[in-house]
Amino acid sequence: MAARRPLIAGNWKMNGLKLDGLTLAQAVAQDVGKPGAVGCELLVCPPATLVMTIAHVLVGSSVGLGGQDCHAKVSGAHTGDISAAMLRDAGAAYVIVGHSERRTDHGESDAQVLAKAQAAQAAGLTAIICIGETEAQYVAGQTLDVLSRQIAGSVPDGAKAAATVVAYEPVWAIGTGRTPTNDEIAAAHAHIRKELAKRTADAAAVRLLYGGSVKPSNAAEILRLPDVDGALVGGASLIAADFAAIARSCP
Ligand code: PEP
């Protein structure tokens, strides 16, 4: 099997003014951001307003930088939107696309998420493509079907592992303190990899992240599950010590 370096990515969402972001990024960089400090790759995804500022703070550290969303177009009359090239220009190497909060709050469809992932990759960014079932779908036993549909609809055909990460985030686990069982997480990740193989020859090398209420107390057991190659962390990524503890939990 291809070697997959675990990735711990922090999604700060719409949190933090300049001083908060600088303080948090500095704390993460000083704690776990020294080259070789942890065995995984680290990434923070601040609000767009802070990307360029935080890029300066992270110079010399091994913490990477990502955006939380991008527009599918390169430029144009799209007031309030940000292109993938702009994120790259500001210092980002990654961008999250299709987060469930974007799918819900902004009605983003699989087709739109696909277009964003393609735009991100065309601009030289690695796309972190989020998928995951709602609570109703989970209760109805539809998780694997939903994941199949979202992968078919939002992962670019022939996606290269270097430019593609897939994050499995059950919508009902985000910010709730609830998580699927370890068996359910492992089954979902195995299914995702199998479905990815229908779209890309690189499926074995694509990193799959689990996201949804990851915290220091559950990170180690989740991160050691087969086919789990890291975590997308929301709330706990806003606390430097918690994010660092999760990073240290990487096998
Ligand atoms: C997220 O929003 O991507 C997320 C995983 O949030 P939390 O860790 O707070 O559940």
XYZ file of C-alpha atoms and ligand atoms in Angstrom, residues 11 13 99 101 169 173-175 211-214 232-235, ligand 1:
26
model
C -10.750 24.332 10.441
C -14.393 28.397 10.630
C -17.852 21.445 4.026
C -21.770 24.088 6.568
C -17.515 14.285 8.284
C -21.026 14.638 14.546
C -19.815 18.151 13.727
C -19.660 20.311 16.826
C -13.903 14.893 11.018
C -16.575 15.414 13.676
C -15.956 16.095 17.357
C -12.320 14.968 17.312
C -10.239 17.516 10.146
C -10.687 19.302 13.454
C -13.098 22.157 14.096
C -13.713 23.291 17.684
C -15.605 20.606 11.192
O -16.394 21.527 11.174
O -14.942 20.346 10.166
C -15.474 19.832 12.412
C -14.980 18.635 12.313
O -15.913 20.410 13.568
P -15.803 19.824 15.068
O -14.421 19.233 15.213
O -16.008 20.993 15.952
O -16.836 18.769 15.208
